[in-house]
Amino acid sequence: MALRTWVGWPGVVVARTLAIVFVSIVLFALVAPRPQLNELRPAWVLGFLTAFALIALSVRRWGARLGRCIPVLGRAWFAWAVGALTALTGAAWGYALCVNNGWDVGVARDTAMALARGEQPNVYEYFSNYPNNISLVALDRIFVALSGWLHVPFDVVVVGFNAIMLGVLSMSASRLARAAGGKGAGLLAQLFVLLFLATSPWMAVSYTDVPVAAFLTAGLALALVPRTPAWTVRVWIRWILAAVLIGLAAALKPTAWIVVIALVLAGVLAALMRASASGPRASVRPLASALAIAAMAGLVGAGLPQTALRVSELDADRIVAERAFPMAHWMRMGMTQKQLQTAHGTVTMYGGYDVVAVAQMRALATPQERNERSLAAAKEELRELGVLGTARFLVAKTVWTWSDGSFGVWTEGRDASAPLKHHSAPARLIQEISSPSGAAYRTHNEAVTGAWFVILLSAAWALWIRARTLWPTVVLTLVGVGLFLVMFEARARYLVIILPLVLVLGAVGLFTEKPKEAGLSEPALD
């Protein structure tokens, strides 16, 4: 049976609107490029885009023939081999690019190490302001413990964990893409993961982006791609695992709650479509399955923070919940626009971190004062911009955020100037490509940005032509994260958690076998 998800006009409108947005981002970025924190030469980006587009068109035209000539490319063990290669590549890249990170990563790491030594660092104001980062301390405490048990450096444990997560992500992306486009799309999705994530400096960082991307992709792959449409014990086990993974992601990064919301909305939409076509009974299955997964994920996501606090061994009595920054603060920072002087010129940042706003929040005593101050500042920004100015700002913010194919590597804190830890010959070769001091660093960023634009265009094509046959949960997740980045603080790094979903759509847009060849089956939530 061919994939059938939401077949009504609401699904088509949402999917095709997202397709138009993706195409518009690429066009705006090419016609009126905005300087990024990582220097990009527009002519070089256009050249790489053209080259990758030609390769993509060749794959689209002759990919199926290649698969028939080399049948091993479609074998299950080959997908596992590519997943293992991706993990090993990510481990090598991560190890070569290790530095002593600053920003939130450094605070969490240093806190975990101090607590492991029996010390109580003076960080409770920070974790009162940013309680979501307590989960990161708990994760780092586990890394510190493993480092001691295995007698290896902390960085090796971090890179190894990220590599394992990357392997899981690669196989999960393959599973999603194979279900929607066949074996060729599955292989392409894995190659895209290899290009954009395995060779990314984020592999060296003990942060939540790569693990959350893996948890979300694996959770969605388990929830949306069953081997049977029946409610069997195996399906329920898969759904429970999916809920745990999505809940883990939500506990580590609040943005991942958008996936839980998307699950509920997808279930409601599918139920409405089924009910209008086949009667009320037909709506029970999609609604019940979506709500079950969302509820289990919600329980895991809501319960894990307390477990993380216990694992971290931070003093709970010294973390003041009333000191947490309100959502209005993140909305206010999302409306800021400031100029930053860099080595390659002036860069305009849209909706990024604002030191003044943070200082004001810390100076205010009560949650009500902080909320009122944030809302007043956001309203003042909107008043100064006006209606047309606000529209231009939001467009510029969206294009600036989504058009960085490096996804903000080396732009946080002091990372770009921090000394590299490893200097072997293989490490130096990787550093020449992916370190700010490397000779090929700028060219590499331009190449991945050109490739990223091709992925966006291919994903747009998939959304347009497959608007009736793509998972609503995936589409709604992308829309939800996009709207979140429009309304709140935004930076390219925040896209990493949904990057695999865009890569899957890009693979489906480039390579989709006929339904009978692809062995497509109806997803569980539809």
Short mmCIF file of C-alpha atoms in Angstrom, two decimals:
data_model
loop_
_atom_site.label_atom_id
_atom_site.label_comp_id
_atom_site.label_asym_id
_atom_site.label_seq_id
_atom_site.Cartn_x
_atom_site.Cartn_y
_atom_site.Cartn_z
CA MET A 1 0.00 0.00 0.00
CA ALA A 2 1.35 3.42 -0.86
CA LEU A 3 2.09 5.83 1.94
CA ARG A 4 -1.07 7.63 3.05
CA THR A 5 -0.79 10.24 5.75
CA TRP A 6 -2.87 13.41 5.67
CA VAL A 7 -4.74 13.52 2.40
CA GLY A 8 -6.80 16.64 2.98
CA TRP A 9 -6.08 20.16 1.85
CA PRO A 10 -4.66 21.29 5.25
CA GLY A 11 -1.74 18.92 4.88
CA VAL A 12 -1.07 19.93 1.31
CA VAL A 13 -1.16 23.63 2.21
CA VAL A 14 1.24 23.25 5.15
CA ALA A 15 3.72 21.04 3.27
CA ARG A 16 3.77 23.23 0.16
CA THR A 17 4.04 26.42 2.19
CA LEU A 18 7.12 24.96 3.87
CA ALA A 19 8.48 24.08 0.42
CA ILE A 20 8.02 27.69 -0.70
CA VAL A 21 9.81 28.91 2.43
CA PHE A 22 12.80 26.63 1.76
CA VAL A 23 13.10 27.84 -1.83
CA SER A 24 12.74 31.45 -0.72
CA ILE A 25 15.52 31.06 1.84
CA VAL A 26 17.91 29.84 -0.84
CA LEU A 27 16.91 32.59 -3.29
CA PHE A 28 17.26 35.35 -0.69
CA ALA A 29 20.61 33.95 0.44
CA LEU A 30 21.92 33.94 -3.13
CA VAL A 31 20.46 37.24 -4.34
CA ALA A 32 21.08 39.26 -1.17
CA PRO A 33 23.64 37.29 0.89
CA ARG A 34 24.07 38.40 4.49
CA PRO A 35 27.50 38.03 6.13
CA GLN A 36 27.74 35.07 8.47
CA LEU A 37 29.94 34.75 11.56
CA ASN A 38 31.93 32.21 9.53
CA GLU A 39 33.18 34.05 6.44
CA LEU A 40 31.60 32.96 3.17
CA ARG A 41 32.36 34.21 -0.35
CA PRO A 42 29.01 34.33 -2.21
CA ALA A 43 30.58 33.49 -5.57
CA TRP A 44 32.19 30.36 -4.14
CA VAL A 45 28.96 29.29 -2.46
CA LEU A 46 27.15 29.69 -5.79
CA GLY A 47 29.86 27.67 -7.54
CA PHE A 48 29.61 24.82 -5.05
CA LEU A 49 25.81 24.95 -5.25
CA THR A 50 26.00 24.60 -9.03
CA ALA A 51 28.43 21.68 -8.79
CA PHE A 52 26.36 19.85 -6.17
CA ALA A 53 23.16 20.55 -8.12
CA LEU A 54 24.65 18.87 -11.19
CA ILE A 55 25.67 15.89 -9.08
CA ALA A 56 22.16 15.78 -7.58
CA LEU A 57 20.52 15.83 -11.00
CA SER A 58 22.83 13.00 -12.11
CA VAL A 59 21.83 10.96 -9.06
CA ARG A 60 18.17 11.63 -9.78
CA ARG A 61 18.57 10.55 -13.40
CA TRP A 62 20.90 7.56 -13.10
CA GLY A 63 20.75 6.58 -9.43
CA ALA A 64 18.24 3.77 -9.87
CA ARG A 65 20.29 2.31 -12.72
CA LEU A 66 23.41 2.42 -10.54
CA GLY A 67 21.52 0.59 -7.79
CA ARG A 68 20.51 -2.17 -10.21
CA CYS A 69 24.08 -2.49 -11.50
CA ILE A 70 25.53 -2.62 -7.98
CA PRO A 71 22.86 -4.43 -5.94
CA VAL A 72 25.04 -4.47 -2.83
CA LEU A 73 24.20 -0.77 -2.36
CA GLY A 74 20.66 -1.73 -1.34
CA ARG A 75 21.57 -4.53 1.08
CA ALA A 76 20.81 -4.10 4.78
CA TRP A 77 24.38 -4.90 5.82
CA PHE A 78 25.67 -2.15 3.53
CA ALA A 79 23.50 0.40 5.38
CA TRP A 80 25.01 -0.82 8.64
CA ALA A 81 28.49 -0.49 7.14
CA VAL A 82 27.78 3.11 6.10
CA GLY A 83 26.45 3.81 9.59
CA ALA A 84 29.63 2.41 11.13
CA LEU A 85 31.79 4.44 8.72
CA THR A 86 29.82 7.56 9.65
CA ALA A 87 30.38 6.93 13.35
CA LEU A 88 34.11 6.31 12.86
CA THR A 89 34.45 9.43 10.73
CA GLY A 90 32.64 11.45 13.38
CA ALA A 91 34.94 10.05 16.07
CA ALA A 92 38.05 10.98 14.09
CA TRP A 93 36.74 14.49 13.38
CA GLY A 94 35.67 15.03 16.95
CA TYR A 95 38.97 13.86 18.42
CA ALA A 96 40.99 16.09 16.09
CA LEU A 97 38.94 19.20 16.94
CA CYS A 98 38.83 18.97 20.74
CA VAL A 99 39.33 22.26 22.61
CA ASN A 100 38.44 23.52 26.08
CA ASN A 101 35.07 24.97 25.12
CA GLY A 102 33.70 28.01 26.88
CA TRP A 103 30.04 29.15 27.08
CA ASP A 104 27.44 26.74 28.50
CA VAL A 105 29.52 23.71 27.57
CA GLY A 106 32.45 24.90 29.69
CA VAL A 107 30.25 25.77 32.67
CA ALA A 108 28.59 22.35 32.67
CA ARG A 109 31.88 20.47 32.16
CA ASP A 110 33.77 22.37 34.86
CA THR A 111 30.85 22.01 37.25
CA ALA A 112 30.67 18.24 36.69
CA MET A 113 34.40 17.85 37.26
CA ALA A 114 34.32 19.99 40.41
CA LEU A 115 31.39 18.04 41.84
CA ALA A 116 33.19 14.76 41.05
CA ARG A 117 36.11 16.04 43.18
CA GLY A 118 33.72 16.75 46.05
CA GLU A 119 33.72 20.53 45.58
CA GLN A 120 30.72 22.86 45.42
CA PRO A 121 31.41 25.45 42.69
CA ASN A 122 29.77 28.87 42.76
CA VAL A 123 27.39 28.22 39.87
CA TYR A 124 23.99 28.22 41.49
CA GLU A 125 22.92 31.61 40.15
CA TYR A 126 23.70 30.35 36.64
CA PHE A 127 21.71 27.12 37.05
CA SER A 128 18.86 29.01 38.70
CA ASN A 129 18.72 31.18 35.56
CA TYR A 130 19.17 28.24 33.17
CA PRO A 131 17.74 25.12 34.90
CA ASN A 132 17.50 23.24 31.59
CA ASN A 133 21.33 22.96 31.61
CA ILE A 134 21.24 20.82 34.77
CA SER A 135 20.61 17.85 32.47
CA LEU A 136 23.88 18.67 30.71
CA VAL A 137 25.73 18.58 34.05
CA ALA A 138 24.20 15.16 34.75
CA LEU A 139 25.36 13.94 31.35
CA ASP A 140 28.85 15.29 32.00
CA ARG A 141 28.91 13.59 35.42
CA ILE A 142 28.33 10.30 33.61
CA PHE A 143 31.16 11.17 31.19
CA VAL A 144 33.48 11.99 34.10
CA ALA A 145 32.65 8.68 35.76
CA LEU A 146 33.25 6.74 32.54
CA SER A 147 36.53 8.60 32.06
CA GLY A 148 37.70 7.36 35.45
CA TRP A 149 36.50 3.79 34.98
CA LEU A 150 38.00 3.46 31.51
CA HIS A 151 41.16 5.46 32.32
CA VAL A 152 40.74 7.65 29.26
CA PRO A 153 40.48 11.45 28.96
CA PHE A 154 37.09 13.13 29.32
CA ASP A 155 37.24 14.28 25.69
CA VAL A 156 37.60 10.71 24.43
CA VAL A 157 34.44 9.68 26.28
CA VAL A 158 32.53 12.67 24.86
CA VAL A 159 33.67 12.01 21.30
CA GLY A 160 32.91 8.29 21.65
CA PHE A 161 29.40 9.01 22.91
CA ASN A 162 28.76 11.49 20.09
CA ALA A 163 30.05 8.93 17.58
CA ILE A 164 27.66 6.26 18.90
CA MET A 165 24.80 8.76 18.71
CA LEU A 166 25.83 9.58 15.14
CA GLY A 167 25.72 5.91 14.18
CA VAL A 168 22.21 5.63 15.62
CA LEU A 169 21.23 8.80 13.77
CA SER A 170 22.60 7.49 10.48
CA MET A 171 20.64 4.24 10.68
CA SER A 172 17.47 6.05 11.79
CA ALA A 173 17.70 8.55 8.92
CA SER A 174 18.16 5.61 6.57
CA ARG A 175 15.05 3.93 7.96
CA LEU A 176 12.92 7.03 7.47
CA ALA A 177 14.23 7.75 3.98
CA ARG A 178 13.87 4.13 2.84
CA ALA A 179 10.24 4.11 3.97
CA ALA A 180 9.44 7.23 1.96
CA GLY A 181 11.72 6.86 -1.07
CA GLY A 182 13.21 3.39 -1.19
CA LYS A 183 16.70 1.97 -0.65
CA GLY A 184 18.43 4.61 -2.74
CA ALA A 185 16.95 7.42 -0.66
CA GLY A 186 18.05 5.60 2.49
CA LEU A 187 21.65 5.45 1.28
CA LEU A 188 21.57 9.11 0.23
CA ALA A 189 20.29 10.15 3.65
CA GLN A 190 23.21 8.36 5.27
CA LEU A 191 25.69 10.04 2.95
CA PHE A 192 24.16 13.41 3.81
CA VAL A 193 24.56 12.66 7.52
CA LEU A 194 28.18 11.77 6.84
CA LEU A 195 28.78 15.07 5.04
CA PHE A 196 26.97 17.45 7.40
CA LEU A 197 27.39 15.87 10.82
CA ALA A 198 30.26 13.38 10.81
CA THR A 199 32.62 16.07 9.48
CA SER A 200 31.29 18.77 11.80
CA PRO A 201 33.21 20.28 14.72
CA TRP A 202 30.09 19.77 16.82
CA MET A 203 31.25 16.15 17.15
CA ALA A 204 33.93 17.37 19.59
CA VAL A 205 31.56 19.27 21.87
CA SER A 206 29.99 17.85 25.04
CA TYR A 207 26.67 19.49 24.31
CA THR A 208 23.16 18.21 23.66
CA ASP A 209 22.71 18.99 19.95
CA VAL A 210 24.04 15.73 18.45
CA PRO A 211 22.46 13.41 21.07
CA VAL A 212 19.09 15.16 20.81
CA ALA A 213 19.20 14.94 17.01
CA ALA A 214 19.88 11.20 17.34
CA PHE A 215 17.13 10.64 19.93
CA LEU A 216 14.54 12.52 17.88
CA THR A 217 15.43 10.84 14.59
CA ALA A 218 15.49 7.38 16.16
CA GLY A 219 12.25 8.04 18.03
CA LEU A 220 10.44 9.19 14.91
CA ALA A 221 11.85 6.30 12.88
CA LEU A 222 10.50 3.84 15.46
CA ALA A 223 7.13 5.57 15.72
CA LEU A 224 6.46 6.24 12.05
CA VAL A 225 7.92 3.27 10.20
CA PRO A 226 6.50 -0.02 11.52
CA ARG A 227 6.77 -3.21 9.54
CA THR A 228 3.10 -3.98 10.13
CA PRO A 229 0.06 -1.71 10.50
CA ALA A 230 -1.43 -3.99 13.16
CA TRP A 231 -1.37 -3.16 16.87
CA THR A 232 0.94 -6.01 17.84
CA VAL A 233 3.15 -6.37 20.92
CA ARG A 234 6.17 -5.60 18.73
CA VAL A 235 4.58 -2.34 17.57
CA TRP A 236 3.80 -1.30 21.14
CA ILE A 237 7.37 -2.06 22.23
CA ARG A 238 8.60 0.08 19.36
CA TRP A 239 6.26 2.89 20.37
CA ILE A 240 7.44 2.74 23.99
CA LEU A 241 11.07 2.96 22.84
CA ALA A 242 10.11 5.86 20.57
CA ALA A 243 8.44 7.67 23.46
CA VAL A 244 11.45 7.18 25.73
CA LEU A 245 13.83 8.53 23.09
CA ILE A 246 11.64 11.56 22.31
CA GLY A 247 11.20 12.16 26.05
CA LEU A 248 14.98 12.01 26.55
CA ALA A 249 15.39 14.59 23.80
CA ALA A 250 12.81 16.89 25.41
CA ALA A 251 14.52 16.59 28.80
CA LEU A 252 17.90 17.53 27.31
CA LYS A 253 16.64 20.34 25.06
CA PRO A 254 13.24 22.02 25.59
CA THR A 255 12.92 22.76 21.85
CA ALA A 256 12.33 19.04 21.35
CA TRP A 257 8.91 19.39 23.00
CA ILE A 258 7.82 20.65 19.58
CA VAL A 259 8.01 17.04 18.37
CA VAL A 260 5.59 15.95 21.11
CA ILE A 261 3.19 18.72 20.07
CA ALA A 262 3.62 17.69 16.43
CA LEU A 263 2.70 14.11 17.30
CA VAL A 264 -0.55 15.22 18.91
CA LEU A 265 -1.45 17.56 16.04
CA ALA A 266 -0.62 14.87 13.48
CA GLY A 267 -2.86 12.39 15.30
CA VAL A 268 -5.74 14.86 15.45
CA LEU A 269 -5.38 15.78 11.76
CA ALA A 270 -5.16 12.14 10.69
CA ALA A 271 -8.20 11.30 12.83
CA LEU A 272 -10.23 14.12 11.30
CA MET A 273 -9.28 13.06 7.78
CA ARG A 274 -10.10 9.42 8.48
CA ALA A 275 -13.37 10.28 10.18
CA SER A 276 -14.54 12.44 7.27
CA ALA A 277 -13.62 9.73 4.76
CA SER A 278 -14.61 6.50 6.55
CA GLY A 279 -16.58 7.40 9.66
CA PRO A 280 -15.74 7.98 13.33
CA ARG A 281 -14.39 4.48 13.96
CA ALA A 282 -11.61 5.03 11.47
CA SER A 283 -10.31 7.95 13.56
CA VAL A 284 -9.61 5.88 16.67
CA ARG A 285 -6.36 4.30 15.56
CA PRO A 286 -4.35 7.37 14.46
CA LEU A 287 -5.54 9.50 17.37
CA ALA A 288 -4.98 6.82 20.01
CA SER A 289 -1.52 5.85 18.76
CA ALA A 290 -0.33 9.46 18.50
CA LEU A 291 -1.69 10.40 21.92
CA ALA A 292 -0.17 7.28 23.48
CA ILE A 293 3.32 8.05 22.20
CA ALA A 294 3.01 11.75 23.04
CA ALA A 295 1.77 11.00 26.56
CA MET A 296 4.57 8.53 27.27
CA ALA A 297 7.15 10.93 25.85
CA GLY A 298 5.69 13.73 27.95
CA LEU A 299 5.97 11.67 31.12
CA VAL A 300 9.60 10.82 30.39
CA GLY A 301 10.47 14.39 29.43
CA ALA A 302 8.78 15.87 32.49
CA GLY A 303 10.20 13.32 34.93
CA LEU A 304 13.83 13.21 33.84
CA PRO A 305 14.88 16.71 35.03
CA GLN A 306 14.49 15.64 38.67
CA THR A 307 16.50 12.52 37.96
CA ALA A 308 19.14 14.66 36.24
CA LEU A 309 19.34 16.91 39.32
CA ARG A 310 20.01 13.88 41.52
CA VAL A 311 22.61 12.47 39.10
CA SER A 312 24.39 15.83 38.86
CA GLU A 313 24.64 16.04 42.69
CA LEU A 314 24.02 19.78 42.57
CA ASP A 315 22.54 21.12 45.81
CA ALA A 316 18.83 21.36 44.99
CA ASP A 317 18.21 23.77 47.86
CA ARG A 318 20.54 26.34 46.27
CA ILE A 319 18.75 26.33 42.90
CA VAL A 320 16.03 28.97 43.10
CA ALA A 321 13.20 28.25 40.66
CA GLU A 322 11.99 31.85 40.82
CA ARG A 323 15.31 33.00 39.31
CA ALA A 324 14.71 31.12 36.03
CA PHE A 325 14.50 33.43 33.02
CA PRO A 326 10.93 33.62 31.61
CA MET A 327 9.94 32.73 28.06
CA ALA A 328 9.39 36.43 27.43
CA HIS A 329 13.14 36.92 27.87
CA TRP A 330 13.90 34.57 24.98
CA MET A 331 11.27 36.32 22.89
CA ARG A 332 12.88 39.67 23.68
CA MET A 333 16.31 38.40 22.64
CA GLY A 334 14.70 37.05 19.48
CA MET A 335 13.82 40.62 18.52
CA THR A 336 17.34 42.05 18.94
CA GLN A 337 19.54 43.13 16.07
CA LYS A 338 23.16 44.10 16.62
CA GLN A 339 26.36 44.65 14.71
CA LEU A 340 29.40 42.54 15.48
CA GLN A 341 32.91 43.34 14.27
CA THR A 342 34.74 40.25 13.01
CA ALA A 343 38.04 39.64 11.23
CA HIS A 344 36.21 39.64 7.88
CA GLY A 345 34.04 42.72 8.49
CA THR A 346 30.80 43.72 10.15
CA VAL A 347 28.20 41.01 10.71
CA THR A 348 24.59 41.75 11.60
CA MET A 349 23.23 39.26 14.13
CA TYR A 350 19.48 38.68 14.20
CA GLY A 351 17.81 37.46 17.37
CA GLY A 352 20.97 36.27 19.09
CA TYR A 353 22.35 36.38 22.63
CA ASP A 354 22.05 39.84 24.22
CA VAL A 355 24.36 40.66 27.15
CA VAL A 356 22.29 43.69 28.16
CA ALA A 357 19.08 41.66 28.36
CA VAL A 358 20.76 38.97 30.47
CA ALA A 359 22.21 41.56 32.87
CA GLN A 360 18.79 43.14 33.29
CA MET A 361 17.19 39.80 34.05
CA ARG A 362 19.76 39.02 36.74
CA ALA A 363 19.31 42.45 38.33
CA LEU A 364 15.54 42.04 38.77
CA ALA A 365 14.26 40.28 41.87
CA THR A 366 10.94 38.62 40.99
CA PRO A 367 9.59 36.55 38.08
CA GLN A 368 6.87 39.14 37.50
CA GLU A 369 9.44 41.95 37.15
CA ARG A 370 11.55 39.95 34.73
CA ASN A 371 8.52 38.97 32.66
CA GLU A 372 7.19 42.54 32.52
CA ARG A 373 10.62 43.97 31.65
CA SER A 374 11.11 41.44 28.85
CA LEU A 375 7.66 42.05 27.37
CA ALA A 376 8.11 45.82 27.57
CA ALA A 377 11.49 45.61 25.82
CA ALA A 378 10.05 43.33 23.09
CA LYS A 379 7.12 45.69 22.53
CA GLU A 380 9.53 48.64 22.31
CA GLU A 381 11.56 46.79 19.66
CA LEU A 382 8.40 46.10 17.66
CA ARG A 383 7.26 49.70 18.01
CA GLU A 384 10.59 51.02 16.72
CA LEU A 385 10.61 48.61 13.78
CA GLY A 386 7.02 49.20 12.72
CA VAL A 387 4.96 46.73 10.70
CA LEU A 388 7.12 46.71 7.56
CA GLY A 389 10.34 46.86 9.57
CA THR A 390 9.24 43.88 11.67
CA ALA A 391 8.42 41.90 8.53
CA ARG A 392 11.84 42.72 7.03
CA PHE A 393 13.56 41.82 10.29
CA LEU A 394 11.83 38.43 10.55
CA VAL A 395 12.61 37.58 6.93
CA ALA A 396 16.25 38.60 7.41
CA LYS A 397 16.42 36.61 10.66
CA THR A 398 14.99 33.50 9.03
CA VAL A 399 17.30 33.68 6.02
CA TRP A 400 20.36 34.42 8.19
CA THR A 401 19.61 31.51 10.53
CA TRP A 402 18.84 28.92 7.85
CA SER A 403 21.53 29.87 5.32
CA ASP A 404 24.57 28.91 7.41
CA GLY A 405 25.57 25.47 6.15
CA SER A 406 28.18 25.13 8.90
CA PHE A 407 25.43 25.51 11.52
CA GLY A 408 27.36 27.95 13.63
CA VAL A 409 30.53 25.95 14.26
CA TRP A 410 33.23 27.80 16.20
CA THR A 411 30.96 30.81 16.78
CA GLU A 412 30.10 30.20 20.43
CA GLY A 413 32.09 31.83 23.22
CA ARG A 414 35.88 31.57 22.93
CA ASP A 415 35.88 28.33 20.93
CA ALA A 416 37.41 29.80 17.75
CA SER A 417 40.51 31.04 19.60
CA ALA A 418 40.91 28.10 21.98
CA PRO A 419 44.04 25.97 21.32
CA LEU A 420 43.50 22.54 19.80
CA LYS A 421 44.46 19.62 22.02
CA HIS A 422 45.68 17.05 19.49
CA HIS A 423 48.45 17.47 16.94
CA SER A 424 49.06 14.11 15.25
CA ALA A 425 49.39 14.04 11.45
CA PRO A 426 45.80 12.80 10.86
CA ALA A 427 44.48 15.37 13.34
CA ARG A 428 46.36 18.19 11.60
CA LEU A 429 44.87 17.13 8.25
CA ILE A 430 41.34 17.36 9.68
CA GLN A 431 42.19 20.66 11.35
CA GLU A 432 43.26 22.11 8.01
CA ILE A 433 39.71 21.48 6.82
CA SER A 434 37.54 22.11 9.87
CA SER A 435 39.48 24.37 12.24
CA PRO A 436 39.36 28.21 11.98
CA SER A 437 43.15 28.18 11.67
CA GLY A 438 43.06 25.69 8.80
CA ALA A 439 43.94 26.70 5.26
CA ALA A 440 40.83 25.05 3.79
CA TYR A 441 38.39 26.07 6.55
CA ARG A 442 36.61 28.83 4.64
CA THR A 443 36.41 26.73 1.47
CA HIS A 444 34.99 23.80 3.42
CA ASN A 445 32.27 26.02 4.93
CA GLU A 446 31.43 27.34 1.47
CA ALA A 447 31.20 23.80 0.11
CA VAL A 448 28.86 22.57 2.84
CA THR A 449 26.76 25.73 2.51
CA GLY A 450 26.40 25.14 -1.24
CA ALA A 451 25.46 21.53 -0.54
CA TRP A 452 23.01 22.65 2.15
CA PHE A 453 21.23 24.89 -0.35
CA VAL A 454 20.85 21.91 -2.70
CA ILE A 455 19.42 19.87 0.19
CA LEU A 456 16.90 22.62 0.96
CA LEU A 457 15.84 22.78 -2.68
CA SER A 458 15.52 19.00 -2.88
CA ALA A 459 13.57 18.92 0.38
CA ALA A 460 11.27 21.59 -1.04
CA TRP A 461 10.71 19.43 -4.11
CA ALA A 462 9.83 16.45 -1.91
CA LEU A 463 7.43 18.58 0.13
CA TRP A 464 5.76 19.88 -3.02
CA ILE A 465 5.30 16.69 -5.01
CA ARG A 466 4.79 14.42 -1.99
CA ALA A 467 2.61 16.79 0.04
CA ARG A 468 -0.04 14.06 0.45
CA THR A 469 2.38 11.25 1.25
CA LEU A 470 4.85 12.58 3.80
CA TRP A 471 4.58 12.12 7.54
CA PRO A 472 2.65 15.01 9.10
CA THR A 473 4.70 14.67 12.29
CA VAL A 474 7.92 15.42 10.40
CA VAL A 475 6.41 18.32 8.46
CA LEU A 476 4.82 19.83 11.57
CA THR A 477 8.07 19.45 13.50
CA LEU A 478 9.95 21.44 10.86
CA VAL A 479 7.22 24.08 10.80
CA GLY A 480 7.18 24.25 14.60
CA VAL A 481 10.94 24.67 14.95
CA GLY A 482 10.90 27.25 12.16
CA LEU A 483 8.23 29.28 13.95
CA PHE A 484 10.10 28.92 17.24
CA LEU A 485 13.22 30.39 15.67
CA VAL A 486 11.18 33.25 14.21
CA MET A 487 9.67 34.15 17.60
CA PHE A 488 12.53 33.46 20.02
CA GLU A 489 16.31 33.59 20.25
CA ALA A 490 17.77 31.96 17.16
CA ARG A 491 21.08 30.81 15.78
CA ALA A 492 22.10 28.28 13.16
CA ARG A 493 23.19 25.75 15.79
CA TYR A 494 19.57 25.35 16.88
CA LEU A 495 18.84 23.68 13.53
CA VAL A 496 21.11 20.69 14.30
CA ILE A 497 18.38 18.80 16.16
CA ILE A 498 16.11 18.82 13.07
CA LEU A 499 18.89 18.67 10.49
CA PRO A 500 18.46 14.88 9.98
CA LEU A 501 14.78 15.39 9.09
CA VAL A 502 15.68 17.94 6.42
CA LEU A 503 18.38 15.59 5.11
CA VAL A 504 15.83 12.78 4.88
CA LEU A 505 13.47 15.00 2.88
CA GLY A 506 16.39 16.05 0.68
CA ALA A 507 17.20 12.41 -0.02
CA VAL A 508 13.56 11.64 -0.81
CA GLY A 509 13.39 14.61 -3.17
CA LEU A 510 16.46 13.43 -5.07
CA PHE A 511 15.74 9.74 -5.18
CA THR A 512 12.31 8.16 -4.91
CA GLU A 513 11.65 4.72 -6.28
CA LYS A 514 8.23 3.67 -7.52
CA PRO A 515 6.04 2.48 -4.64
CA LYS A 516 6.22 -1.20 -5.60
CA GLU A 517 9.99 -1.04 -5.88
CA ALA A 518 10.37 0.87 -2.61
CA GLY A 519 8.15 -1.47 -0.62
CA LEU A 520 6.33 1.45 0.99
CA SER A 521 3.98 0.71 3.87
CA GLU A 522 1.47 2.78 5.77
CA PRO A 523 2.95 4.46 8.88
CA ALA A 524 1.52 3.57 12.25
CA LEU A 525 0.24 7.01 13.12
CA ASP A 526 -1.86 7.44 10.00
#
